[in-house]
Amino acid sequence: MLRKLFKYDFLAIGKNMWIFTIIAICLAVVACFTFNGIYEIGNFIGNAPSDRDMALGVSLMMAAVMLFALCLCGIIAYAVIGMIMILVRYYSNFFTDEGYLTFTLPVKTSTLLHSKILSGISWFAIIGVVVVLSFVAVATTIAAVTGDSYLWEVSDYYTVEPESISVIGEIIVGMTETISFVIAIIEPVLLMFLCVTLASVIARRARVVIGIGLFFAVNSVTSALVTAGDVFMSYITTEYFGYNYYIDTATQSVFYILLYGSILVVSYLLNRYLLKNKLNLI
Amino acid sequence: MSNILEARNLTKVYTREAALDNISMTIPGGKIIGLLGPNGSGKTTLIKLIAGLLVPTSGELYIDGHVPGEKTKAVVSYLPERPYFQNSMKICDMLSYFEDFYADFDRQRAEQMLYDLHIPLDARMRTLSKGTKEKVQLVLVMSRRAKLYLLDEPIAGVDPAAREYIMRTILTNYGEDSTIIISTHLITDIEQILDEFVFIHRGRIVRAGNADDVRIEEQKSLDQLFREVFKC
């Protein structure tokens, strides 16, 4: 049953999202070409034979920069639209008239929730991959066109190499970072679903908007906790062990796992309880 | 025949008021029962509890010997008072959906009924009128070989000709062992098909019995009795 539910959910979200995904990929391609154009126009302006040519070049440059910015905004908008689509599907299938069919299917409430989580995470991952690859493509184009290596210098800046390589340290850091990465993908989807469920239980109108508001409120609090926790953990580990790449990185990941893992578990359990016991379709 | 439904001291309280107040009832298999009462009397709440959409505040409820859940939903076919389709879906998609999830769904029967009604299978839900949507929903619900059919206001929003079709569909498509609970306040239209009735008012059962007994012993139609009981 879970497989069937997942199929319907995934396809229902995909009905519109495939089109937006193709548009986002096209926007990334256009952004790459546009940047190339911006560079060429820059050269043209630098060697403009007359004021008239320079004015034309500046106008073209402004149009190209605007197009480039629009493309990047479009890719970000794609991510936002994707999240809204996942939320709307969840809300409409559970809390509008569709809920009368959904909740009378011969399946457990938890199975219904699992199908939504799986389809939500799948789409969240697809959106993430498309957005990241789009920006990587744009960044690579910028680096290739300009011939600058500053992008790689920036990434080098954030990669702190350990003074001595430890196999156990590498394994622990790898494991904790992988787990925290997986949790980072699942947690926002579960938290968003919980917020919409809560909004649907307590409010009669504008439930999706209230749900999104709740989500951002909880996220602001957790972000503040993460920042404070990062500083505190770094201080404690440095104080006790001196600076050690492995201990510092692993401690940070464990902190993320504990914080976001707790939110993930609470979101899942509370959502399941509410759907099972407090559902009230209007 | 064994009981398909048993409720003991069933109570459902919303935030401020009790929608159902200590209801106890037993419904045998193979009957058509009218759940009758004025608006806001608790009919829909009772049906939602039986369908597994609500959890009772207190009391016990058994459908085919089980508390409402996965098992009971497999034997209960529920027609809510509003269309529950995804507007983007086609009718044939809905048939596949029902076929996927309900083991007792008879697709051929559904297609035949839709053909009789001249409703094309490739029509999208959003293009259908309200009346046609209600007919499609009724076709889907009655195409299941369920043990218990819950029909919540099946004739409230449709014209008299459609009402006649709906009543005919209900009568010709349910199995002899199945039970139908029809909730409505339009008694005249359904009273000729009812075996039993339950009058419900302010969350309590005020009268229940055999429909023929009322007609023969009291020389009254259910509609007349309803008007007497619920006189304002």
Short mmCIF file of C-alpha atoms in Angstrom, two decimals:
data_model
loop_
_atom_site.label_atom_id
_atom_site.label_comp_id
_atom_site.label_asym_id
_atom_site.label_seq_id
_atom_site.Cartn_x
_atom_site.Cartn_y
_atom_site.Cartn_z
CA MET A 1 0.00 0.00 0.00
CA LEU A 2 2.86 2.36 0.84
CA ARG A 3 4.28 1.87 -2.67
CA LYS A 4 0.91 2.71 -4.27
CA LEU A 5 0.38 5.74 -2.06
CA PHE A 6 3.91 6.95 -2.79
CA LYS A 7 3.33 6.52 -6.53
CA TYR A 8 0.18 8.68 -6.46
CA ASP A 9 1.78 11.31 -4.21
CA PHE A 10 5.01 11.52 -6.19
CA LEU A 11 3.16 11.82 -9.50
CA ALA A 12 0.67 14.35 -8.11
CA ILE A 13 3.49 16.67 -7.03
CA GLY A 14 5.38 15.92 -10.25
CA LYS A 15 2.44 16.90 -12.45
CA ASN A 16 3.54 20.55 -12.21
CA MET A 17 7.02 20.15 -10.78
CA TRP A 18 8.50 18.44 -13.85
CA ILE A 19 7.67 21.54 -15.89
CA PHE A 20 9.24 23.82 -13.27
CA THR A 21 12.29 21.53 -13.09
CA ILE A 22 12.81 21.79 -16.85
CA ILE A 23 12.37 25.58 -16.62
CA ALA A 24 14.96 25.76 -13.79
CA ILE A 25 17.48 23.75 -15.84
CA CYS A 26 16.82 26.02 -18.86
CA LEU A 27 17.34 29.07 -16.63
CA ALA A 28 20.72 27.69 -15.50
CA VAL A 29 21.75 27.19 -19.13
CA VAL A 30 20.58 30.70 -20.04
CA ALA A 31 22.46 32.11 -17.01
CA CYS A 32 25.68 30.41 -18.19
CA PHE A 33 25.34 31.80 -21.72
CA THR A 34 24.32 35.21 -20.37
CA PHE A 35 27.41 35.42 -18.19
CA ASN A 36 29.52 34.54 -21.20
CA GLY A 37 27.71 37.38 -23.01
CA ILE A 38 28.33 39.79 -20.13
CA TYR A 39 32.07 39.07 -20.36
CA GLU A 40 32.09 39.57 -24.13
CA ILE A 41 30.14 42.83 -23.80
CA GLY A 42 32.65 43.96 -21.13
CA ASN A 43 35.48 43.42 -23.60
CA PHE A 44 33.49 45.21 -26.29
CA ILE A 45 32.94 48.23 -23.99
CA GLY A 46 36.65 48.27 -23.10
CA ASN A 47 37.58 48.50 -26.78
CA ALA A 48 34.61 50.57 -27.97
CA PRO A 49 35.66 52.71 -30.96
CA SER A 50 33.12 55.46 -30.28
CA ASP A 51 30.89 56.89 -27.54
CA ARG A 52 27.85 55.61 -29.41
CA ASP A 53 29.22 52.06 -29.37
CA MET A 54 30.06 52.39 -25.72
CA ALA A 55 26.50 53.56 -24.92
CA LEU A 56 25.15 50.61 -26.88
CA GLY A 57 27.51 48.29 -25.01
CA VAL A 58 26.45 49.68 -21.62
CA SER A 59 22.77 49.23 -22.51
CA LEU A 60 23.44 45.66 -23.61
CA MET A 61 25.45 45.04 -20.47
CA MET A 62 22.60 46.27 -18.24
CA ALA A 63 20.11 44.05 -20.05
CA ALA A 64 22.42 41.04 -19.80
CA VAL A 65 23.10 41.60 -16.09
CA MET A 66 19.37 41.90 -15.45
CA LEU A 67 18.72 38.70 -17.40
CA PHE A 68 21.49 36.94 -15.48
CA ALA A 69 20.05 38.10 -12.13
CA LEU A 70 16.55 37.06 -13.21
CA CYS A 71 17.80 33.59 -14.11
CA LEU A 72 19.42 33.17 -10.70
CA CYS A 73 16.26 34.46 -8.99
CA GLY A 74 14.24 32.01 -11.10
CA ILE A 75 16.36 29.09 -9.87
CA ILE A 76 15.83 30.18 -6.26
CA ALA A 77 12.12 30.66 -6.98
CA TYR A 78 12.04 27.09 -8.30
CA ALA A 79 13.23 25.84 -4.91
CA VAL A 80 10.60 27.92 -3.10
CA ILE A 81 7.84 26.83 -5.50
CA GLY A 82 8.90 23.22 -5.03
CA MET A 83 8.58 23.43 -1.26
CA ILE A 84 5.18 25.11 -1.62
CA MET A 85 4.04 22.35 -4.01
CA ILE A 86 5.06 19.66 -1.51
CA LEU A 87 3.21 21.52 1.25
CA VAL A 88 0.09 22.16 -0.82
CA ARG A 89 -0.09 18.49 -1.82
CA TYR A 90 0.22 17.48 1.83
CA TYR A 91 -2.40 19.99 2.93
CA SER A 92 -4.93 19.37 0.17
CA ASN A 93 -4.67 15.59 0.38
CA PHE A 94 -5.10 15.53 4.16
CA PHE A 95 -7.07 18.58 5.22
CA THR A 96 -9.38 19.60 2.37
CA ASP A 97 -12.28 17.57 0.95
CA GLU A 98 -9.76 15.10 -0.50
CA GLY A 99 -9.14 14.04 3.10
CA TYR A 100 -12.54 12.31 3.10
CA LEU A 101 -11.12 9.84 0.60
CA THR A 102 -7.55 9.74 1.92
CA PHE A 103 -8.51 8.93 5.49
CA THR A 104 -11.09 6.31 4.52
CA LEU A 105 -8.59 4.28 2.49
CA PRO A 106 -7.93 0.90 4.14
CA VAL A 107 -4.43 1.86 5.29
CA LYS A 108 -2.94 2.92 8.61
CA THR A 109 -2.63 6.63 9.33
CA SER A 110 1.11 6.13 9.75
CA THR A 111 1.31 4.62 6.24
CA LEU A 112 -0.43 7.69 4.84
CA LEU A 113 2.08 9.89 6.64
CA HIS A 114 5.02 7.76 5.47
CA SER A 115 3.96 8.09 1.84
CA LYS A 116 3.81 11.87 2.20
CA ILE A 117 7.22 11.93 3.89
CA LEU A 118 8.79 9.75 1.20
CA SER A 119 7.35 11.73 -1.70
CA GLY A 120 8.22 15.02 0.05
CA ILE A 121 11.81 13.96 0.70
CA SER A 122 12.17 12.62 -2.86
CA TRP A 123 11.05 15.92 -4.34
CA PHE A 124 13.07 17.89 -1.80
CA ALA A 125 16.16 15.92 -2.89
CA ILE A 126 15.39 16.40 -6.62
CA ILE A 127 14.92 20.14 -6.10
CA GLY A 128 18.15 20.30 -4.06
CA VAL A 129 20.15 18.47 -6.74
CA VAL A 130 18.76 20.70 -9.53
CA VAL A 131 19.46 23.92 -7.61
CA VAL A 132 22.96 22.88 -6.50
CA LEU A 133 23.92 21.65 -9.98
CA SER A 134 22.52 24.83 -11.53
CA PHE A 135 24.63 27.03 -9.28
CA VAL A 136 27.69 24.81 -9.76
CA ALA A 137 27.21 25.14 -13.54
CA VAL A 138 26.94 28.92 -13.25
CA ALA A 139 29.97 29.12 -10.92
CA THR A 140 32.02 26.90 -13.24
CA THR A 141 31.08 29.08 -16.20
CA ILE A 142 32.12 32.20 -14.30
CA ALA A 143 35.46 30.62 -13.38
CA ALA A 144 36.04 29.36 -16.93
CA VAL A 145 35.09 32.64 -18.62
CA THR A 146 36.96 34.95 -16.28
CA GLY A 147 39.91 32.59 -15.81
CA ASP A 148 39.86 33.48 -12.12
CA SER A 149 40.38 30.77 -9.54
CA TYR A 150 38.84 32.76 -6.68
CA LEU A 151 35.92 30.34 -6.45
CA TRP A 152 38.26 27.50 -5.68
CA GLU A 153 40.21 29.72 -3.30
CA VAL A 154 36.98 30.36 -1.40
CA SER A 155 36.34 26.62 -1.13
CA ASP A 156 39.97 26.07 -0.04
CA TYR A 157 39.47 28.64 2.68
CA TYR A 158 36.69 26.54 4.20
CA THR A 159 38.56 23.25 3.93
CA VAL A 160 40.73 23.01 6.98
CA GLU A 161 43.16 20.18 6.54
CA PRO A 162 44.09 18.22 9.67
CA GLU A 163 47.70 18.41 10.73
CA SER A 164 48.02 14.62 10.79
CA ILE A 165 45.70 12.11 9.11
CA SER A 166 43.87 9.69 11.42
CA VAL A 167 41.93 6.80 9.83
CA ILE A 168 39.55 6.46 12.81
CA GLY A 169 39.09 10.23 12.84
CA GLU A 170 38.25 10.23 9.10
CA ILE A 171 35.71 7.40 9.61
CA ILE A 172 34.03 9.11 12.58
CA VAL A 173 33.88 12.48 10.82
CA GLY A 174 32.60 10.83 7.63
CA MET A 175 29.88 8.95 9.50
CA THR A 176 28.69 11.85 11.62
CA GLU A 177 28.66 14.22 8.64
CA THR A 178 26.73 11.70 6.52
CA ILE A 179 24.14 11.19 9.25
CA SER A 180 23.77 14.93 9.83
CA PHE A 181 23.42 15.45 6.05
CA VAL A 182 20.62 12.84 5.84
CA ILE A 183 18.86 14.39 8.84
CA ALA A 184 19.25 17.83 7.26
CA ILE A 185 17.26 16.59 4.24
CA ILE A 186 14.49 14.83 6.19
CA GLU A 187 14.02 17.24 9.11
CA PRO A 188 12.69 20.29 7.21
CA VAL A 189 10.10 18.17 5.38
CA LEU A 190 8.83 16.61 8.62
CA LEU A 191 8.82 19.93 10.44
CA MET A 192 6.90 21.61 7.60
CA PHE A 193 4.31 18.82 7.63
CA LEU A 194 3.91 19.09 11.40
CA CYS A 195 3.46 22.87 11.17
CA VAL A 196 0.71 22.48 8.55
CA THR A 197 -0.99 19.77 10.63
CA LEU A 198 -0.83 21.97 13.74
CA ALA A 199 -2.22 24.91 11.79
CA SER A 200 -5.02 22.71 10.43
CA VAL A 201 -5.93 21.48 13.90
CA ILE A 202 -5.97 24.91 15.54
CA ALA A 203 -7.09 27.22 12.71
CA ARG A 204 -10.02 27.27 10.35
CA ARG A 205 -8.64 29.69 7.76
CA ALA A 206 -5.30 30.41 6.07
CA ARG A 207 -3.93 27.15 7.41
CA VAL A 208 -1.06 26.82 4.91
CA VAL A 209 0.06 30.40 5.58
CA ILE A 210 -0.08 29.83 9.35
CA GLY A 211 1.80 26.55 8.85
CA ILE A 212 4.57 28.27 6.88
CA GLY A 213 4.72 31.01 9.54
CA LEU A 214 5.09 28.40 12.28
CA PHE A 215 7.80 26.66 10.25
CA PHE A 216 9.85 29.84 9.92
CA ALA A 217 9.35 30.65 13.61
CA VAL A 218 10.63 27.22 14.69
CA ASN A 219 13.46 27.45 12.16
CA SER A 220 14.55 30.85 13.50
CA VAL A 221 14.73 29.44 17.02
CA THR A 222 16.71 26.36 15.89
CA SER A 223 19.09 28.50 13.80
CA ALA A 224 19.79 30.63 16.86
CA LEU A 225 20.37 27.46 18.90
CA VAL A 226 22.73 26.09 16.22
CA THR A 227 24.79 29.29 16.18
CA ALA A 228 24.98 29.41 19.96
CA GLY A 229 25.71 25.68 20.12
CA ASP A 230 28.49 25.93 17.52
CA VAL A 231 30.26 28.65 19.47
CA PHE A 232 29.80 26.81 22.77
CA MET A 233 30.97 23.44 21.40
CA SER A 234 34.05 24.97 19.75
CA TYR A 235 34.92 26.71 22.99
CA ILE A 236 34.49 23.56 25.09
CA THR A 237 36.42 21.23 22.74
CA THR A 238 39.25 23.74 22.24
CA GLU A 239 39.40 24.30 25.98
CA TYR A 240 39.70 20.60 26.80
CA PHE A 241 41.51 19.11 23.78
CA GLY A 242 43.17 22.11 22.14
CA TYR A 243 42.31 22.58 18.47
CA ASN A 244 41.77 19.20 16.79
CA TYR A 245 40.15 19.01 13.35
CA TYR A 246 38.48 15.65 13.96
CA ILE A 247 37.12 16.41 17.41
CA ASP A 248 35.91 19.85 16.35
CA THR A 249 34.14 18.60 13.19
CA ALA A 250 32.70 15.45 14.78
CA THR A 251 31.42 17.35 17.84
CA GLN A 252 29.73 19.87 15.58
CA SER A 253 28.07 17.08 13.56
CA VAL A 254 26.94 15.25 16.70
CA PHE A 255 25.41 18.49 17.96
CA TYR A 256 23.50 18.88 14.65
CA ILE A 257 22.40 15.25 14.82
CA LEU A 258 21.10 15.63 18.37
CA LEU A 259 19.30 18.92 17.72
CA TYR A 260 17.81 18.23 14.30
CA GLY A 261 17.33 14.53 15.10
CA SER A 262 15.23 15.49 18.14
CA ILE A 263 13.15 17.89 16.03
CA LEU A 264 12.74 15.15 13.41
CA VAL A 265 11.55 12.54 15.93
CA VAL A 266 9.24 14.95 17.77
CA SER A 267 7.81 16.20 14.44
CA TYR A 268 7.08 12.67 13.28
CA LEU A 269 5.55 11.40 16.52
CA LEU A 270 3.48 14.52 17.19
CA ASN A 271 2.23 14.65 13.59
CA ARG A 272 1.22 10.98 13.67
CA TYR A 273 -0.61 11.50 16.97
CA LEU A 274 -2.47 14.56 15.67
CA LEU A 275 -3.49 12.89 12.41
CA LYS A 276 -4.69 9.81 14.24
CA ASN A 277 -6.51 11.44 17.13
CA LYS A 278 -7.23 15.09 16.43
CA LEU A 279 -8.16 15.07 12.77
CA ASN A 280 -11.29 17.11 12.17
CA LEU A 281 -12.18 17.57 8.54
CA ILE A 282 -14.46 20.56 8.22
CA MET B 1 -27.66 -12.25 10.71
CA SER B 2 -24.83 -10.87 12.88
CA ASN B 3 -24.56 -7.22 13.74
CA ILE B 4 -22.49 -5.08 11.42
CA LEU B 5 -22.35 -2.17 13.85
CA GLU B 6 -22.44 -1.87 17.59
CA ALA B 7 -22.09 1.36 19.54
CA ARG B 8 -21.98 1.55 23.32
CA ASN B 9 -22.21 4.86 25.19
CA LEU B 10 -20.65 6.62 22.25
CA THR B 11 -19.85 10.27 22.91
CA LYS B 12 -18.12 12.84 20.75
CA VAL B 13 -17.37 16.23 22.22
CA TYR B 14 -16.00 19.03 20.10
CA THR B 15 -14.34 22.02 21.75
CA ARG B 16 -17.45 23.27 23.52
CA GLU B 17 -20.39 20.97 22.90
CA ALA B 18 -21.26 17.31 22.64
CA ALA B 19 -22.11 16.42 19.05
CA LEU B 20 -23.02 12.89 20.16
CA ASP B 21 -24.15 12.21 23.70
CA ASN B 22 -23.96 8.67 25.06
CA ILE B 23 -25.39 6.86 22.05
CA SER B 24 -25.90 3.10 22.13
CA MET B 25 -27.19 1.24 19.10
CA THR B 26 -26.94 -2.04 17.25
CA ILE B 27 -27.36 -2.38 13.50
CA PRO B 28 -27.88 -5.80 11.93
CA GLY B 29 -26.51 -6.84 8.56
CA GLY B 30 -28.64 -6.78 5.40
CA LYS B 31 -30.77 -3.74 6.22
CA ILE B 32 -31.28 -0.25 4.88
CA ILE B 33 -31.33 2.16 7.77
CA GLY B 34 -32.32 5.80 7.67
CA LEU B 35 -30.34 8.02 10.02
CA LEU B 36 -32.79 10.87 10.24
CA GLY B 37 -32.69 14.17 12.03
CA PRO B 38 -32.71 17.92 11.53
CA ASN B 39 -29.58 19.83 10.55
CA GLY B 40 -26.90 19.79 13.24
CA SER B 41 -28.39 16.81 15.06
CA GLY B 42 -25.20 14.72 14.96
CA LYS B 43 -25.85 12.52 11.91
CA THR B 44 -22.64 13.44 10.10
CA THR B 45 -20.57 13.13 13.28
CA LEU B 46 -21.90 9.59 13.82
CA ILE B 47 -21.16 8.68 10.21
CA LYS B 48 -17.63 10.15 10.44
CA LEU B 49 -17.01 8.09 13.58
CA ILE B 50 -18.14 4.92 11.80
CA ALA B 51 -16.03 5.82 8.74
CA GLY B 52 -12.99 6.24 11.00
CA LEU B 53 -12.58 9.95 10.29
CA LEU B 54 -13.11 10.92 13.91
CA VAL B 55 -12.07 9.36 17.20
CA PRO B 56 -14.80 9.12 19.87
CA THR B 57 -14.31 11.07 23.08
CA SER B 58 -15.63 8.10 25.03
CA GLY B 59 -17.58 4.89 24.49
CA GLU B 60 -17.06 1.93 22.22
CA LEU B 61 -17.72 1.40 18.56
CA TYR B 62 -17.38 -1.85 16.64
CA ILE B 63 -17.83 -2.37 12.93
CA ASP B 64 -17.94 -5.98 11.84
CA GLY B 65 -16.40 -6.81 15.22
CA HIS B 66 -13.48 -4.39 14.93
CA VAL B 67 -12.81 -0.91 16.24
CA PRO B 68 -12.66 1.64 13.37
CA GLY B 69 -9.32 1.35 11.58
CA GLU B 70 -7.59 -0.27 8.67
CA LYS B 71 -9.75 -3.44 8.77
CA THR B 72 -13.09 -1.66 9.02
CA LYS B 73 -12.20 0.80 6.25
CA ALA B 74 -11.76 -2.17 3.94
CA VAL B 75 -15.42 -3.17 4.46
CA VAL B 76 -17.01 0.29 4.72
CA SER B 77 -17.87 2.27 1.62
CA TYR B 78 -18.36 5.91 2.50
CA LEU B 79 -20.07 8.62 0.50
CA PRO B 80 -19.42 12.01 2.12
CA GLU B 81 -21.69 14.97 1.55
CA ARG B 82 -19.11 16.72 -0.67
CA PRO B 83 -16.97 15.64 -3.62
CA TYR B 84 -13.54 14.40 -2.59
CA PHE B 85 -11.85 14.17 -5.96
CA GLN B 86 -8.60 15.73 -7.06
CA ASN B 87 -9.80 18.11 -9.74
CA SER B 88 -6.86 17.35 -12.00
CA MET B 89 -7.73 13.65 -12.17
CA LYS B 90 -9.70 12.01 -14.93
CA ILE B 91 -12.60 9.68 -14.15
CA CYS B 92 -10.58 6.70 -15.43
CA ASP B 93 -7.77 7.72 -13.02
CA MET B 94 -10.27 7.63 -10.16
CA LEU B 95 -11.37 4.15 -11.23
CA SER B 96 -7.72 3.02 -11.17
CA TYR B 97 -7.28 4.66 -7.79
CA PHE B 98 -10.26 2.77 -6.33
CA GLU B 99 -9.08 -0.44 -8.00
CA ASP B 100 -5.63 0.00 -6.45
CA PHE B 101 -6.81 0.54 -2.91
CA TYR B 102 -10.10 -1.36 -2.55
CA ALA B 103 -9.96 -5.10 -3.10
CA ASP B 104 -13.78 -5.18 -3.33
CA PHE B 105 -14.02 -2.57 -6.12
CA ASP B 106 -15.75 -3.82 -9.27
CA ARG B 107 -14.36 -1.73 -12.14
CA GLN B 108 -16.58 -3.30 -14.80
CA ARG B 109 -19.67 -2.45 -12.81
CA ALA B 110 -18.48 1.14 -12.37
CA GLU B 111 -17.70 1.52 -16.08
CA GLN B 112 -21.13 0.13 -17.01
CA MET B 113 -22.89 2.56 -14.67
CA LEU B 114 -20.88 5.50 -16.03
CA TYR B 115 -21.70 4.37 -19.58
CA ASP B 116 -25.42 4.24 -18.70
CA LEU B 117 -25.14 7.79 -17.40
CA HIS B 118 -23.33 8.97 -20.57
CA ILE B 119 -20.36 10.13 -18.48
CA PRO B 120 -17.11 9.83 -20.49
CA LEU B 121 -14.25 8.07 -18.73
CA ASP B 122 -11.66 10.53 -19.99
CA ALA B 123 -13.43 13.59 -18.58
CA ARG B 124 -11.48 15.54 -15.99
CA MET B 125 -13.13 16.13 -12.63
CA ARG B 126 -12.77 19.90 -12.90
CA THR B 127 -14.88 19.92 -16.07
CA LEU B 128 -17.86 18.14 -14.47
CA SER B 129 -20.90 19.85 -12.99
CA LYS B 130 -21.67 19.46 -9.29
CA GLY B 131 -24.48 17.00 -10.02
CA THR B 132 -22.29 14.88 -12.32
CA LYS B 133 -19.51 14.81 -9.73
CA GLU B 134 -22.00 13.54 -7.16
CA LYS B 135 -23.16 10.84 -9.57
CA VAL B 136 -19.57 9.75 -10.28
CA GLN B 137 -18.86 9.61 -6.57
CA LEU B 138 -21.98 7.54 -5.95
CA VAL B 139 -21.01 5.19 -8.78
CA LEU B 140 -17.56 4.68 -7.24
CA VAL B 141 -18.96 4.09 -3.76
CA MET B 142 -21.71 1.71 -4.90
CA SER B 143 -19.30 -0.23 -7.15
CA ARG B 144 -17.62 -1.65 -4.11
CA ARG B 145 -18.85 -4.96 -2.65
CA ALA B 146 -18.76 -3.51 0.83
CA LYS B 147 -20.38 -4.85 3.97
CA LEU B 148 -21.48 -1.42 5.11
CA TYR B 149 -22.34 1.59 2.97
CA LEU B 150 -22.43 4.99 4.64
CA LEU B 151 -24.26 7.52 2.52
CA ASP B 152 -24.21 10.99 4.01
CA GLU B 153 -26.88 13.19 2.43
CA PRO B 154 -26.68 11.44 -0.95
CA ILE B 155 -29.64 13.35 -2.40
CA ALA B 156 -29.34 16.73 -0.74
CA GLY B 157 -27.86 18.72 -3.59
CA VAL B 158 -29.34 17.11 -6.68
CA ASP B 159 -32.45 17.60 -8.79
CA PRO B 160 -35.49 15.24 -8.50
CA ALA B 161 -34.56 13.27 -11.63
CA ALA B 162 -31.06 12.66 -10.28
CA ARG B 163 -32.56 11.70 -6.92
CA GLU B 164 -34.57 9.00 -8.60
CA TYR B 165 -31.45 7.70 -10.34
CA ILE B 166 -29.49 7.73 -7.08
CA MET B 167 -32.17 5.78 -5.24
CA ARG B 168 -32.34 3.25 -8.06
CA THR B 169 -28.55 2.94 -8.07
CA ILE B 170 -28.46 2.31 -4.34
CA LEU B 171 -31.20 -0.31 -4.51
CA THR B 172 -29.82 -2.21 -7.48
CA ASN B 173 -26.19 -2.22 -6.44
CA TYR B 174 -25.98 -3.37 -2.87
CA GLY B 175 -25.65 -6.99 -1.91
CA GLU B 176 -28.29 -8.71 0.20
CA ASP B 177 -25.89 -9.15 3.08
CA SER B 178 -24.78 -5.54 3.01
CA THR B 179 -26.13 -2.81 5.20
CA ILE B 180 -26.78 0.74 4.08
CA ILE B 181 -26.96 3.68 6.45
CA ILE B 182 -28.44 6.71 4.75
CA SER B 183 -28.26 10.02 6.54
CA THR B 184 -30.71 12.66 5.38
CA HIS B 185 -33.39 15.09 6.38
CA LEU B 186 -35.22 14.62 3.05
CA ILE B 187 -37.33 11.72 4.30
CA THR B 188 -40.05 11.64 1.66
CA ASP B 189 -37.56 10.75 -1.05
CA ILE B 190 -36.04 7.78 0.75
CA GLU B 191 -38.64 6.43 3.13
CA GLN B 192 -39.99 3.82 0.71
CA ILE B 193 -36.65 1.99 0.68
CA LEU B 194 -35.93 2.06 4.42
CA ASP B 195 -36.16 -1.07 6.56
CA GLU B 196 -35.37 0.70 9.80
CA PHE B 197 -34.98 4.24 11.04
CA VAL B 198 -33.07 6.08 13.74
CA PHE B 199 -34.20 9.56 14.73
CA ILE B 200 -31.36 11.59 16.14
CA HIS B 201 -31.62 14.98 17.79
CA ARG B 202 -29.02 17.07 19.63
CA GLY B 203 -26.64 14.12 19.69
CA ARG B 204 -29.11 11.65 21.19
CA ILE B 205 -31.27 8.92 19.70
CA VAL B 206 -34.83 10.01 20.31
CA ARG B 207 -36.55 7.15 18.53
CA ALA B 208 -35.59 4.07 16.52
CA GLY B 209 -37.49 1.17 15.05
CA ASN B 210 -38.85 -0.68 12.07
CA ALA B 211 -40.19 1.50 9.26
CA ASP B 212 -43.04 -0.91 8.42
CA ASP B 213 -44.19 -0.98 12.05
CA VAL B 214 -44.69 2.78 11.93
CA ARG B 215 -46.63 2.53 8.70
CA ILE B 216 -48.82 -0.40 9.80
CA GLU B 217 -49.26 0.09 13.54
CA GLU B 218 -49.31 3.88 13.70
CA GLN B 219 -50.77 4.40 10.21
CA LYS B 220 -48.21 7.10 9.56
CA SER B 221 -45.47 7.69 7.10
CA LEU B 222 -41.97 8.23 8.46
CA ASP B 223 -42.20 11.78 7.19
CA GLN B 224 -45.31 12.40 9.31
CA LEU B 225 -43.67 10.83 12.35
CA PHE B 226 -40.54 12.92 11.76
CA ARG B 227 -42.61 16.11 11.67
CA GLU B 228 -44.30 15.13 14.93
CA VAL B 229 -41.10 14.24 16.74
CA PHE B 230 -39.13 17.26 15.55
CA LYS B 231 -41.96 19.79 15.72
CA CYS B 232 -40.52 23.25 16.37
#
